[in-house]
């Protein structure tokens, strides 16, 4: 009887060609802007929610609530605009190949 050679299945090759010892890349400007928008949107949404739970807010609290509510609405719009621009940009990059 002949012994069968010990064969292991071949690993699929990765589509990305990266070196093992490459330094980590810094985040792109898009990631910095997106993280900043997420932070301020979350902060303003949290503050407006917190003030909305007050029984009788003072006039100053009402003004802060209105400002934070506006900032929340603009932030949510900015998040969707940034995401849609990123999708369009990625689609344009794919078409160049």
Coordinates of N, CA and C in Angstrom, one line a residue:
X1 N 0.8 -1.2 0.0 CA 0.0 0.0 0.0 C 0.9 1.2 0.0
X2 N 0.5 2.2 -0.8 CA 1.2 3.4 -0.9 C 0.6 4.4 0.1
X3 N 1.5 5.1 0.8 CA 1.0 6.1 1.7 C 0.6 7.4 0.9
X4 N -0.5 8.0 1.3 CA -1.0 9.2 0.7 C -0.2 10.4 1.2
X5 N 0.3 11.3 0.4 CA 1.0 12.4 0.9 C 0.0 13.3 1.8
X6 N 0.6 13.9 2.8 CA -0.2 14.8 3.7 C -0.4 16.1 2.9
X7 N -1.6 16.3 2.4 CA -1.9 17.5 1.6 C -2.9 18.3 2.4
X8 N -2.6 19.6 2.6 CA -3.6 20.5 3.2 C -4.2 21.3 2.1
X9 N -5.5 21.6 2.2 CA -6.1 22.5 1.2 C -5.4 23.8 1.1
X10 N -5.3 24.3 -0.1 CA -4.7 25.6 -0.3 C -5.6 26.7 0.3
X11 N -4.9 27.7 0.9 CA -5.7 28.9 1.4 C -6.0 29.8 0.3
X12 N -7.3 30.3 0.3 CA -7.6 31.3 -0.8 C -6.8 32.5 -0.7
X13 N -6.3 33.0 -1.8 CA -5.5 34.2 -1.8 C -6.4 35.5 -1.5
X14 N -5.8 36.4 -0.7 CA -6.6 37.6 -0.4 C -6.6 38.5 -1.6
X15 N -7.6 39.3 -1.7 CA -7.7 40.2 -2.8 C -6.8 41.5 -2.5
X16 N -6.5 41.7 -1.3 CA -5.7 42.8 -0.9 C -4.3 42.3 -0.8
X17 N -3.4 43.1 -1.3 CA -2.0 42.8 -1.3 C -1.4 43.8 -0.2
X18 N -1.2 43.3 1.0 CA -0.6 44.1 2.0 C 0.6 43.4 2.6
X19 N 1.6 44.3 3.0 CA 2.8 43.7 3.7 C 2.5 43.5 5.1
X20 N 3.2 42.6 5.7 CA 3.0 42.2 7.1 C 3.4 43.3 8.0
X21 N 4.5 44.0 7.7 CA 5.1 45.0 8.6 C 4.8 46.4 8.2
X22 N 3.7 46.7 7.7 CA 3.4 48.1 7.3 C 2.8 48.8 8.5
X23 N 3.3 50.1 8.7 CA 2.7 50.8 9.8 C 1.3 51.1 9.6
X24 N 0.5 51.3 10.7 CA -0.9 51.6 10.5 C -1.1 53.0 9.9
X25 N -2.1 53.1 9.1 CA -2.4 54.3 8.4 C -3.3 55.2 9.3
X26 N -3.0 56.5 9.2 CA -3.9 57.4 9.9 C -5.2 57.5 9.3
X27 N -6.3 57.9 10.1 CA -7.6 58.0 9.5 C -7.6 59.1 8.4
X28 N -8.5 58.9 7.5 CA -8.7 59.9 6.4 C -9.4 61.2 7.0
X29 N -9.3 62.3 6.2 CA -10.0 63.5 6.7 C -11.5 63.2 6.8
X30 N -12.1 62.4 5.9 CA -13.5 62.0 5.9 C -13.8 61.4 7.3
X31 N -13.0 60.5 7.8 CA -13.3 59.9 9.1 C -13.2 60.9 10.2
X32 N -12.3 61.8 10.2 CA -12.3 62.9 11.2 C -13.5 63.7 11.2
X33 N -14.0 64.1 10.0 CA -15.2 65.0 9.9 C -16.4 64.2 10.3
X34 N -16.5 62.9 9.9 CA -17.6 62.1 10.2 C -17.7 61.8 11.7
X35 N -16.6 61.6 12.4 CA -16.5 61.4 13.8 C -16.9 62.6 14.6
X36 N -16.5 63.8 14.1 CA -16.8 65.1 14.7 C -18.3 65.3 14.6
X37 N -18.9 65.1 13.4 CA -20.3 65.3 13.3 C -21.1 64.3 14.1
X38 N -20.7 63.1 14.2 CA -21.4 62.1 15.1 C -21.3 62.6 16.5
X39 N -20.2 63.0 17.0 CA -20.0 63.5 18.4 C -21.0 64.6 18.7
X40 N -20.9 65.7 17.9 CA -21.8 66.9 18.2 C -23.2 66.6 18.0
X41 N -23.6 65.7 17.1 CA -25.0 65.3 16.9 C -25.5 64.6 18.1
X42 N -24.7 63.6 18.6 CA -25.1 62.8 19.8 C -25.1 63.7 21.0
X43 N -24.2 64.6 21.2 CA -24.2 65.5 22.3 C -25.4 66.4 22.3
X44 N -25.7 67.0 21.2 CA -26.9 67.9 21.2 C -28.2 67.1 21.3
X45 N -28.3 65.9 20.8 CA -29.4 65.1 20.9 C -29.6 64.7 22.4
X46 N -28.5 64.4 23.1 CA -28.6 64.0 24.5 C -29.0 65.1 25.4
X47 N -28.5 66.3 25.1 CA -28.8 67.5 25.9 C -30.3 67.9 25.7
X48 N -30.7 67.8 24.4 CA -32.1 68.2 24.2 C -33.1 67.2 24.8
X49 N -32.7 65.9 24.8 CA -33.5 64.9 25.4 C -33.6 65.1 26.9
X50 N -32.4 65.4 27.5 CA -32.3 65.7 29.0 C -33.2 66.9 29.4
X51 N -33.1 68.0 28.6 CA -33.9 69.1 28.9 C -35.4 68.9 28.7
X52 N -35.7 68.0 27.8 CA -37.1 67.8 27.5 C -37.8 67.0 28.6
X53 N -37.0 66.4 29.5 CA -37.6 65.6 30.6 C -37.9 66.5 31.8
X54 N -37.5 67.8 31.8 CA -37.8 68.7 32.9 C -39.3 69.1 32.9
X55 N -39.8 69.2 34.1 CA -41.2 69.6 34.2 C -41.5 71.0 33.8
X56 N -40.7 71.9 34.4 CA -40.9 73.3 34.0 C -39.5 74.0 33.7
X57 N -39.1 73.9 32.5 CA -37.8 74.4 32.2 C -37.8 75.9 32.2
X58 N -36.7 76.5 32.6 CA -36.5 78.0 32.7 C -36.4 78.5 31.2
X59 N -36.5 79.8 31.1 CA -36.4 80.3 29.7 C -35.0 80.0 29.1
X60 N -34.0 80.0 29.9 CA -32.6 79.7 29.4 C -32.6 78.2 28.9
X61 N -33.2 77.3 29.7 CA -33.3 75.9 29.3 C -34.1 75.7 28.0
X62 N -35.1 76.5 27.8 CA -35.9 76.4 26.6 C -35.1 76.9 25.4
X63 N -34.3 77.9 25.6 CA -33.4 78.4 24.5 C -32.3 77.4 24.2
X64 N -31.7 76.8 25.2 CA -30.7 75.7 25.0 C -31.4 74.5 24.3
X65 N -32.6 74.2 24.7 CA -33.3 73.1 24.1 C -33.5 73.3 22.6
X66 N -33.9 74.5 22.2 CA -34.2 74.9 20.8 C -32.9 74.8 20.0
X67 N -31.8 75.3 20.6 CA -30.5 75.3 19.9 C -30.0 73.9 19.7
X68 N -30.1 73.1 20.7 CA -29.7 71.7 20.6 C -30.6 70.9 19.7
X69 N -31.8 71.2 19.7 CA -32.8 70.5 18.8 C -32.4 70.8 17.3
X70 N -32.1 72.1 17.1 CA -31.7 72.5 15.7 C -30.4 71.8 15.3
X71 N -29.5 71.8 16.3 CA -28.2 71.2 16.0 C -28.4 69.7 15.7
X72 N -29.2 69.1 16.5 CA -29.5 67.6 16.3 C -30.1 67.4 14.9
X73 N -31.0 68.2 14.5 CA -31.6 68.1 13.1 C -30.6 68.3 12.0
X74 N -29.8 69.3 12.2 CA -28.8 69.6 11.2 C -27.7 68.5 11.1
X75 N -27.4 67.9 12.3 CA -26.4 66.9 12.4 C -26.9 65.6 11.7
X76 N -28.1 65.2 11.9 CA -28.7 64.1 11.3 C -28.6 64.2 9.8
X77 N -29.0 65.4 9.3 CA -28.9 65.7 7.9 C -27.5 65.6 7.3
X78 N -26.6 66.1 8.1 CA -25.1 66.1 7.7 C -24.6 64.7 7.7
X79 N -25.1 63.8 8.6 CA -24.6 62.4 8.6 C -25.1 61.7 7.3
X80 N -26.3 61.9 7.0 CA -26.8 61.3 5.7 C -26.1 61.9 4.5
X81 N -25.9 63.2 4.5 CA -25.2 63.8 3.4 C -23.8 63.3 3.2
X82 N -23.1 63.1 4.4 CA -21.7 62.6 4.3 C -21.7 61.2 3.8
X83 N -22.6 60.3 4.3 CA -22.7 59.0 3.9 C -23.0 58.8 2.4
X84 N -23.9 59.6 2.0 CA -24.3 59.6 0.5 C -23.2 60.1 -0.3
X85 N -22.4 61.1 0.1 CA -21.3 61.6 -0.7 C -20.2 60.5 -0.7
X86 N -20.0 59.8 0.4 CA -19.0 58.7 0.4 C -19.4 57.6 -0.5
X87 N -20.7 57.2 -0.6 CA -21.1 56.2 -1.5 C -20.9 56.6 -3.0
X88 N -21.2 57.8 -3.3 CA -21.1 58.3 -4.6 C -19.6 58.4 -5.0
X89 N -18.8 58.8 -4.1 CA -17.3 58.9 -4.3 C -16.7 57.5 -4.5
X90 N -17.2 56.5 -3.7 CA -16.7 55.2 -3.9 C -17.1 54.6 -5.2
X91 N -18.3 54.9 -5.7 CA -18.8 54.4 -7.0 C -18.0 55.0 -8.1
X92 N -17.7 56.3 -8.0 CA -16.8 56.9 -9.0 C -15.5 56.3 -9.1
X93 N -14.9 55.9 -7.9 CA -13.6 55.3 -7.9 C -13.6 53.9 -8.5
X94 N -14.7 53.2 -8.3 CA -14.8 51.9 -8.9 C -14.9 52.0 -10.5
X95 N -15.5 53.0 -11.0 CA -15.7 53.2 -12.4 C -14.4 53.5 -13.1
X96 N -13.4 54.0 -12.4 CA -12.1 54.3 -13.0 C -11.2 53.1 -13.4
X97 N -11.5 52.0 -12.8 CA -10.7 50.8 -13.0 C -10.8 50.2 -14.3

